Coordinates of C-alpha atoms in Angstrom, one line a residue:
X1 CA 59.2 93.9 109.0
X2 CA 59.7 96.6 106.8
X3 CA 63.4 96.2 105.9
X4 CA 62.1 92.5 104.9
X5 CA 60.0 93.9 102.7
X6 CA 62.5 96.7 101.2
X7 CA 65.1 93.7 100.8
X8 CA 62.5 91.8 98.4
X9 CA 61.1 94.7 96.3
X10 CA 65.0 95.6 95.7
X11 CA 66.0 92.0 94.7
X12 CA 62.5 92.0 92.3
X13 CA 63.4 94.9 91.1
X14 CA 67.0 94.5 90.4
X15 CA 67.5 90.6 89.5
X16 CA 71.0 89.7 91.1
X17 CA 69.9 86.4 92.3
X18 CA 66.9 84.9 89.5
X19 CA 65.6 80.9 90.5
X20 CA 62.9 79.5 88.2
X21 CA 62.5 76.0 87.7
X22 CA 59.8 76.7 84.6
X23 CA 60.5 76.6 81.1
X24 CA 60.3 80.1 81.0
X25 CA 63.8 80.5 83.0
X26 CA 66.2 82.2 80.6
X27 CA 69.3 80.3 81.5
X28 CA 67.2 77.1 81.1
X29 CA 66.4 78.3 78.0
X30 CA 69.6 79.2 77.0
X31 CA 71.5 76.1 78.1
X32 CA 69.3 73.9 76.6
X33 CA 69.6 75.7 73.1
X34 CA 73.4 75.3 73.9
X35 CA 72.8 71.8 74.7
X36 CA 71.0 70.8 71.3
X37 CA 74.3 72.0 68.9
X38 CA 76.4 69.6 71.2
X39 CA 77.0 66.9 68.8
X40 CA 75.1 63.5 69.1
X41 CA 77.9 61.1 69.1
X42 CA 79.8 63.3 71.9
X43 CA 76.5 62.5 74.3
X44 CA 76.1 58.9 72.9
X45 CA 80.2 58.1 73.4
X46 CA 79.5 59.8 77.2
X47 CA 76.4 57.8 77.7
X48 CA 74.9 61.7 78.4
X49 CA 71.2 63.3 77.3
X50 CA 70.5 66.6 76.9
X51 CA 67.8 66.5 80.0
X52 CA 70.4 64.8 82.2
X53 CA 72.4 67.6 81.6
X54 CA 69.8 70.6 81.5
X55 CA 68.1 68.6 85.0
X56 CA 71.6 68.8 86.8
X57 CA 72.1 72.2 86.4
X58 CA 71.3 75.0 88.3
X59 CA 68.1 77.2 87.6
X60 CA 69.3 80.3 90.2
X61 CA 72.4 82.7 89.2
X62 CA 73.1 86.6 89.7
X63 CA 73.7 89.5 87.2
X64 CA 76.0 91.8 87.6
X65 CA 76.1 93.5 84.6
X66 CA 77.5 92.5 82.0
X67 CA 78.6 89.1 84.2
X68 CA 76.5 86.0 85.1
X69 CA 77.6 84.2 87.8
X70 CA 76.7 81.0 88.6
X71 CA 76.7 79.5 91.8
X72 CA 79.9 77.2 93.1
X73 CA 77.6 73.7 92.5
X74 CA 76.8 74.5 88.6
X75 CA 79.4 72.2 87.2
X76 CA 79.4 69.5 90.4
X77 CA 77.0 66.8 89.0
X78 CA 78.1 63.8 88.0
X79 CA 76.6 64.4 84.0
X80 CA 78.5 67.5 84.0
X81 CA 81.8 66.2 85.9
X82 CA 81.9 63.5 83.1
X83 CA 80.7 66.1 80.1
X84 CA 84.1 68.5 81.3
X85 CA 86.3 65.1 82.0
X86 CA 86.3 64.8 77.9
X87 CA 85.9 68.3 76.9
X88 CA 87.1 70.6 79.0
X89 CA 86.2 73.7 80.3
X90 CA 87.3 76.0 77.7
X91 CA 86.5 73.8 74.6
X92 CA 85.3 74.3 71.3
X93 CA 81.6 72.4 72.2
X94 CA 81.6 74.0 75.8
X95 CA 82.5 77.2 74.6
X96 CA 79.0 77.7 72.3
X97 CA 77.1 76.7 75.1
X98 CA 78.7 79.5 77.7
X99 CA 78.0 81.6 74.9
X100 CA 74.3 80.2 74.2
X101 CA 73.9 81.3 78.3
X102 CA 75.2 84.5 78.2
X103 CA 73.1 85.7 75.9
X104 CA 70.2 84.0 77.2
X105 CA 70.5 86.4 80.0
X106 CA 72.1 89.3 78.5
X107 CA 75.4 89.1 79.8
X108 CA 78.9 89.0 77.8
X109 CA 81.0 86.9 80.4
X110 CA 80.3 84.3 82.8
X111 CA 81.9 83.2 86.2
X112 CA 81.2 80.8 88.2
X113 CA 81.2 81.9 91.9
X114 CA 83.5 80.7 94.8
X115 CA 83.6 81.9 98.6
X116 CA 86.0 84.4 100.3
X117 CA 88.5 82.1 102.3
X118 CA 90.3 83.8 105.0
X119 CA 93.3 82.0 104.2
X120 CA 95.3 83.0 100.9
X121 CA 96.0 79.9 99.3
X122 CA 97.5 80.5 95.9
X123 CA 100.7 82.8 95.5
X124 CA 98.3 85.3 93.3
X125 CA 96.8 86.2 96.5
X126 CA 99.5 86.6 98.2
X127 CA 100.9 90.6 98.6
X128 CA 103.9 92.3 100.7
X129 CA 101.0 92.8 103.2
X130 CA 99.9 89.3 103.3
X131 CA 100.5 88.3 107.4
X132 CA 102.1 85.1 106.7
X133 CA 99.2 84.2 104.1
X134 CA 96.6 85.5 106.1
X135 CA 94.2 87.4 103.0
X136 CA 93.6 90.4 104.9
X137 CA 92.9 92.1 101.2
X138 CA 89.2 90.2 101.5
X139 CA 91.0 89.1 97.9
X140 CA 88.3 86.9 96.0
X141 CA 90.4 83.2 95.2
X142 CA 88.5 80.9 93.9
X143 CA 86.3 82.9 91.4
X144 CA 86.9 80.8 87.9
X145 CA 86.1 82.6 84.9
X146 CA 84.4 80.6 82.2
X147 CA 83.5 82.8 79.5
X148 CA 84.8 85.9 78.2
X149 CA 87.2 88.1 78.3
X150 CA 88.3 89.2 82.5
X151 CA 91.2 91.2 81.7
X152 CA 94.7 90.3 83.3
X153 CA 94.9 87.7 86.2
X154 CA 95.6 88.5 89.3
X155 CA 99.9 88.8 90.3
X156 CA 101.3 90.0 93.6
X157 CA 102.3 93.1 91.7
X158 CA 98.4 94.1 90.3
X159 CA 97.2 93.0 93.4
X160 CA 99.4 95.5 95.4
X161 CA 100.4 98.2 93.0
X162 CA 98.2 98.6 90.2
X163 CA 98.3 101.1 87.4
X164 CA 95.9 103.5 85.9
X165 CA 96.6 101.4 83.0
X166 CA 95.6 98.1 85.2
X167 CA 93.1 99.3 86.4
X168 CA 91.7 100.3 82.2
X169 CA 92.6 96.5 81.6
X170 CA 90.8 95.0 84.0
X171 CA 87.2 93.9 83.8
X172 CA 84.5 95.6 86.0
X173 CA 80.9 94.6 86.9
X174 CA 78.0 96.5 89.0
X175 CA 74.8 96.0 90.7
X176 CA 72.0 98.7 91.4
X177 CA 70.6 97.7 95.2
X178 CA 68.3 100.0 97.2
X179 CA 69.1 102.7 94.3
X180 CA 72.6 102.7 94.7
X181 CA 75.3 101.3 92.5
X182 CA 78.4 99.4 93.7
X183 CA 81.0 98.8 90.9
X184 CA 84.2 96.1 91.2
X185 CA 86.4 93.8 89.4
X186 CA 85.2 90.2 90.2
X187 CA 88.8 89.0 90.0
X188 CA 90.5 91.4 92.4
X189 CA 87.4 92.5 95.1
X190 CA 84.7 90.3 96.8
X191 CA 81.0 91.1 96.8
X192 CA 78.3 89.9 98.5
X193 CA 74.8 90.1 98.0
X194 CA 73.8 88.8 100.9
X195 CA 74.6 92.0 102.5
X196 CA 71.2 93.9 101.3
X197 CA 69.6 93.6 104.6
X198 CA 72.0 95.8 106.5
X199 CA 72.6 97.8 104.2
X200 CA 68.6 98.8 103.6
X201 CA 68.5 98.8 107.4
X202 CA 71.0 101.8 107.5
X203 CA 68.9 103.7 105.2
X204 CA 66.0 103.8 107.8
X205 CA 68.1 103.8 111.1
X206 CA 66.9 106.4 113.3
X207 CA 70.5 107.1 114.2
X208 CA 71.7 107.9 110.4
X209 CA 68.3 109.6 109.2
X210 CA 69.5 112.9 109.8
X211 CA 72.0 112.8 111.5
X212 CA 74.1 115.8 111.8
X213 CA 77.7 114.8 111.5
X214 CA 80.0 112.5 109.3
X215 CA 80.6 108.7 109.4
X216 CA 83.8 106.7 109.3
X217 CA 84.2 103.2 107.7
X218 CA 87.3 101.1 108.4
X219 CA 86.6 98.6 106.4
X220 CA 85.2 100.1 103.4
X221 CA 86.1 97.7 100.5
X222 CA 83.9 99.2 97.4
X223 CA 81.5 101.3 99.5
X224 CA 79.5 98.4 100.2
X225 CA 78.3 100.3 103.8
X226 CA 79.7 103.7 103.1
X227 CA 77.2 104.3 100.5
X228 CA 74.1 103.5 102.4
X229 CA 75.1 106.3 105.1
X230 CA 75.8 108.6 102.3
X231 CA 72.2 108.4 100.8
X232 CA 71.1 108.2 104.4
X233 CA 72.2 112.2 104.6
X234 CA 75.4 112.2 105.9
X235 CA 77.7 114.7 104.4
X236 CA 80.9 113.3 104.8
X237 CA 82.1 109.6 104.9
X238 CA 86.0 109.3 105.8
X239 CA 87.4 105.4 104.8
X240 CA 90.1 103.1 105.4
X241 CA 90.5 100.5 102.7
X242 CA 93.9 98.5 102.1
X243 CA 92.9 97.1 98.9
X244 CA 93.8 99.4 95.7
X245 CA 91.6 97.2 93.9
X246 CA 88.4 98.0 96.0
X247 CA 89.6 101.8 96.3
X248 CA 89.0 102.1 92.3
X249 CA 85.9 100.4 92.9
X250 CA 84.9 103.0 95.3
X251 CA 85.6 105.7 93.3
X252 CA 84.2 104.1 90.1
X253 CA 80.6 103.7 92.0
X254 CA 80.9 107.0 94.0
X255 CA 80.7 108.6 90.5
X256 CA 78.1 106.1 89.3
X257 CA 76.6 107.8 91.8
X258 CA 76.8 111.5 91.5
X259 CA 78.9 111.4 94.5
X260 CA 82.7 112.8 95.0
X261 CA 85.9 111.1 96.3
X262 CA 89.8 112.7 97.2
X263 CA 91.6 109.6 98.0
X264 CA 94.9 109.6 99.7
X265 CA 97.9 107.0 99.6
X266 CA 99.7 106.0 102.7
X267 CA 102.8 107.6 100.9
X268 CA 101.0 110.7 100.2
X269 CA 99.4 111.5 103.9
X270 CA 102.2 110.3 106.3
X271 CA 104.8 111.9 104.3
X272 CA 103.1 115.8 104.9
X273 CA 102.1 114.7 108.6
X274 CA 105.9 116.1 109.7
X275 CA 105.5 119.5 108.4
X276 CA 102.8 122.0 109.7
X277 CA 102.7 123.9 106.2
X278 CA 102.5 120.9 104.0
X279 CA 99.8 119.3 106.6
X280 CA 97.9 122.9 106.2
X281 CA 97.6 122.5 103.2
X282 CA 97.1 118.5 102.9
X283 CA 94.0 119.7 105.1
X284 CA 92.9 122.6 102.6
X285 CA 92.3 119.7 100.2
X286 CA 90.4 117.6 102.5
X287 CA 87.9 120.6 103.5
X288 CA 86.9 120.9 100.1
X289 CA 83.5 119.7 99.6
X290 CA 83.6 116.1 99.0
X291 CA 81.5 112.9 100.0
X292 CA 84.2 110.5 100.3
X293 CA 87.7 110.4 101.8
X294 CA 89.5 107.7 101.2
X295 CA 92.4 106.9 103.0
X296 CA 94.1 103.8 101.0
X297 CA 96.3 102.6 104.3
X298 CA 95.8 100.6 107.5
X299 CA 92.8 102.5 109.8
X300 CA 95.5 102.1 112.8
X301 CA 96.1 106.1 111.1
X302 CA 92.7 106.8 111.3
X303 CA 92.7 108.2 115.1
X304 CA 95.7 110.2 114.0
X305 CA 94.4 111.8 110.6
X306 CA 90.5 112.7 112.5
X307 CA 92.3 114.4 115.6
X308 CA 94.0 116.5 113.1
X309 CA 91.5 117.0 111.0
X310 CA 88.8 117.4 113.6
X311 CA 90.5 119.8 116.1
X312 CA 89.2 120.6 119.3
X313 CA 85.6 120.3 118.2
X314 CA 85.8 116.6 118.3
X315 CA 88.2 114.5 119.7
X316 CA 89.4 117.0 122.1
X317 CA 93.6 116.6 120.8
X318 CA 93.7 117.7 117.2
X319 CA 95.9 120.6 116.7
X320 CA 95.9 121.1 112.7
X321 CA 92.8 120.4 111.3
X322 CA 90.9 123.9 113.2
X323 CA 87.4 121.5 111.9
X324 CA 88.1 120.2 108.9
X325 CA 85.5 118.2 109.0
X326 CA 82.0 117.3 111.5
X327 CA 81.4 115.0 114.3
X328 CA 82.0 111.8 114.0
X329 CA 78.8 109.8 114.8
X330 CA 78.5 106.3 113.6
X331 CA 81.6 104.2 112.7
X332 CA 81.4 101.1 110.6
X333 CA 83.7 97.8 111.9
X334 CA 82.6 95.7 108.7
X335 CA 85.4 93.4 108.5
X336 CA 84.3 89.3 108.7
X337 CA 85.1 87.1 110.2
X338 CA 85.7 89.2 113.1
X339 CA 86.3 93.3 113.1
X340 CA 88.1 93.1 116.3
X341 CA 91.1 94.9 115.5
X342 CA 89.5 98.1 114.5
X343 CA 87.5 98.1 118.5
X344 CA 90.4 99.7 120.3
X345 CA 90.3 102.9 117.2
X346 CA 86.7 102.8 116.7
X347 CA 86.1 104.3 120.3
X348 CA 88.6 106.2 119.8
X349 CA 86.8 108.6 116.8
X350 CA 83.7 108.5 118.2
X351 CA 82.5 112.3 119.3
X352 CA 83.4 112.6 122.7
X353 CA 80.9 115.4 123.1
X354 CA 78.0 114.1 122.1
X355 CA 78.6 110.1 121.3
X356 CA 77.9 107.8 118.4
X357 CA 77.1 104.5 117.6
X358 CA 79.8 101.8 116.6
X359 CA 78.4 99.3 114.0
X360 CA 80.4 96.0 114.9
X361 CA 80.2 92.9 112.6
X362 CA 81.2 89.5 113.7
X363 CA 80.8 86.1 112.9
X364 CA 78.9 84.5 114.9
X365 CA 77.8 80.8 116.6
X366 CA 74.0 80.8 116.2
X367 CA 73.8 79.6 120.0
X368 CA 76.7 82.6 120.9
X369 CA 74.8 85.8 119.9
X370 CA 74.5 86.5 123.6
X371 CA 77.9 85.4 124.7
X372 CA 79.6 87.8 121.7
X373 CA 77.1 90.8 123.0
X374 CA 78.8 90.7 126.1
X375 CA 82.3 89.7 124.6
X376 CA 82.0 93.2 122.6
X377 CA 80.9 95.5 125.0
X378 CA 82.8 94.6 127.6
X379 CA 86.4 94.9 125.2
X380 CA 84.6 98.3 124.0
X381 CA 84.2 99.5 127.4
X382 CA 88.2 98.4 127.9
X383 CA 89.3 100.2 125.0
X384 CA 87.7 103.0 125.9
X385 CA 88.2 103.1 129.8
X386 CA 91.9 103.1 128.3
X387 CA 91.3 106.3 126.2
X388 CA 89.5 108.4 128.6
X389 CA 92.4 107.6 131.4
X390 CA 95.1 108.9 128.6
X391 CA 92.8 112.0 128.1
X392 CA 93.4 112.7 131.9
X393 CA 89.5 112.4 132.1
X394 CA 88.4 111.8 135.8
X395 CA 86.5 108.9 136.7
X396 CA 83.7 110.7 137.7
X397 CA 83.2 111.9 134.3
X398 CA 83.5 107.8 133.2
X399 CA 82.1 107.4 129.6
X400 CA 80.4 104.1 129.0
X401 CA 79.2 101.9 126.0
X402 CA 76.3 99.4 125.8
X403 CA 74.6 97.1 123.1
X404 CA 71.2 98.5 121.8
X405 CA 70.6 96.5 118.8
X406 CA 72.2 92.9 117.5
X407 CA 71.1 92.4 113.9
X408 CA 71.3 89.4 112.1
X409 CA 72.2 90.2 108.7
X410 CA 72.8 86.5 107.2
X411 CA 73.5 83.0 107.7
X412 CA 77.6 83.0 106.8
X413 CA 77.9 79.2 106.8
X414 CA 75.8 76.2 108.6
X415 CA 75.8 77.1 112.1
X416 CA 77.3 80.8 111.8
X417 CA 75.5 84.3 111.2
X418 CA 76.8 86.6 110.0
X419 CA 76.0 89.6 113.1
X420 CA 75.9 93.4 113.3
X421 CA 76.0 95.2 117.3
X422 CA 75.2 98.6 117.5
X423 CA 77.0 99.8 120.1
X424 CA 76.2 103.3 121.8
X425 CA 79.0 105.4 122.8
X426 CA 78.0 108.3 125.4

């Protein structure tokens, strides 16, 4: 279908994920002129060749500029297991031939690349905010760097409270999909590129072309959704992001971009919220034209901060904001591997008056689509039964939600997609 053939013509175009086996493949290339300096009585003493080593290794990796990453397996053969047994990673020998790749591809550093567990395993991952180890931060953990310089590692102190001057320190890398550039630091926020399909399906949703109101991400890590709305015409984009580290990111792409952010700290916000004057004026700020607010706290504030801002022209019970900003129409739930802790608030900011779509992704069993359809709608329905009852709304006036669209955005592991629901709101 057409967002198929969007998704290929951006990943042509822009080469995050490159796989040739021919002699013309510039990592070949450049690992096999890294291979030649090795010296021969290193291979001889190993019982190694050069083609055992340049066969075993992979011929697909991504750019994002100025990093290559390569993919988890690179290094898992038993040539190369033996090759890093006697030298090492970091060594002398291995050093010219990470150096012999990156430029092969035009890159200065080189990971190699590593999943997103759910569980923090290592005390660097592990903040004030942690849940008992649970990495709620979407932290990357496993990411190794191999070449070049990645700026400080990761400490429960930079992961949670960062400086401007951390930030400066840190290494950052970006990509260009659809048009749009995304910016992060590999060792502090996770990226996937998997992701392209949904987020090429946004830009030619019926329900964002257009539309005539704002959007609201929960979950908005680096912009990796929030952007697509924004290009798709939406004026205003509020998010909820805990991670400082993806926050920066944000920012650093929104202006990439030619787009504006006002981000506000937990401290910052829920400090005013007490006093009418300072919230006044906290919403003066927020009414000035910008594309992005970011709210850097938990979205359990978001139904809060959007009454307030929204007034009685959206969620019926704001009593500062006198419109700060639109309609809320679509609201993004883009936490894996499930997003169910944001259901009760996303039908919560949803325009009451005219309704909106809730973008729900899960995990999914490939033989369970149908079971988690029904799963979500009928919580949704729950959640918002609930609100409407504590709105005094009478049952005759019942608002209801249903499933109009499951997209399958991408195989997460064997046996589990990786599932969006678009859930209408009346």
């Amino acid at each position: 279908d057409l967002r198929d053939k969007l998704s290929s013509l951006t990943l042509s175009a822009f080469p995050e994920n490159a796989a040739n086996s021919s002699p013309s493949n510039p990592l070949s290339k450049g690992l096999e002129a890294g291979l030649r300096a090795l010296p021969a009585e290193l291979l001889v003493s190993l019982e190694l060749t050069t083609a055992s080593l340049l066969s075993s290794f992979p011929t697909s990796y991504s750019i994002y500029k100025p990093m290559l990453l390569l993919p988890s397996h690179a290094l898992s053969s038993a040539s190369w297991s033996k090759l890093l047994s006697c030298e090492g990673l970091y060594s002398r020998h291995l050093t010219a031939i990470w150096k012999s790749l990156a430029e092969a591809v035009g890159a200065t550093h080189i990971a190699i690349n590593a999943g997103i567990p759910t569980e923090a395993r290592d005390i660097s991952t592990i903040t004030p905010d942690s849940n008992g180890g649970r990495n709620i931060l979407r932290s990357p953990i496993n990411l190794t760097p191999v070449y070049g310089d990645f700026g400080p590692r990761p400490t429960p102190t930079l992961l949670d409270t960062p400086t401007r001057t951390d930030f400066d320190a840190a290494f950052w890398v970006s990509t260009c999909q659809n048009g749009i550039h995304q910016v992060w630091a590999p060792l502090y926020t996770m990226f996937s590129r998997g992701n392209i399909r949904e987020k090429t399906r946004l830009l030619t949703l019926p329900s964002v072309v257009g539309v005539n109101g704002d959007g609201v991400d929960l979950y908005a890590g680096i912009g990796y959704f929030a952007f697509s709305y924004k290009k798709a015409g939406f004026k205003k984009i509020l998010c909820w992001e805990l991670n400082p580290w993806s926050v920066e990111g944000l920012r650093r792409g929104a202006e990439r971009n030619g787009w504006t952010t006002r981000i506000f700290k937990s401290a910052g916000v829920m400090a005013r919220s007490g006093l009418e004057r300072e919230l006044e004026e906290w919403c003066g700020e927020v009414a000035k034209d910008v594309d992005f607010l970011v709210f850097q706290q938990s979205n359990e504030s978001a139904v809060d901060l959007i009454s307030r801002l929204a007034g009685s022209a959206n969620l019926g019970n704001g009593k500062d904001g006198r419109g700060k900003i639109g309609r809320v129409r679509h609201v993004n739930c883009g936490l894996l591997p499930s997003s169910s802790q944001s259901w009760k608030t996303a039908v919560r900011v949803v325009d009451p008056m005219v309704g909106g779509w809730i973008h729900v992704h899960e995990n999914v069993g490939v033989n369970d689509i149908e079971t988690k359809e029904r799963e979500v709608v009928s919580e949704l329905q729950k959640y918002l039964d609930a609100w409407c009852v504590e709105r005094g709304m009478s049952s005759a006036t019942r608002r209801t939600v249903r499933c109009e669209h499951v997209e399958r955005v991408k195989t997460y592991a064997p046996g589990v997609l990786h599932v969006v629901f678009d859930i209408w709101v009346d």
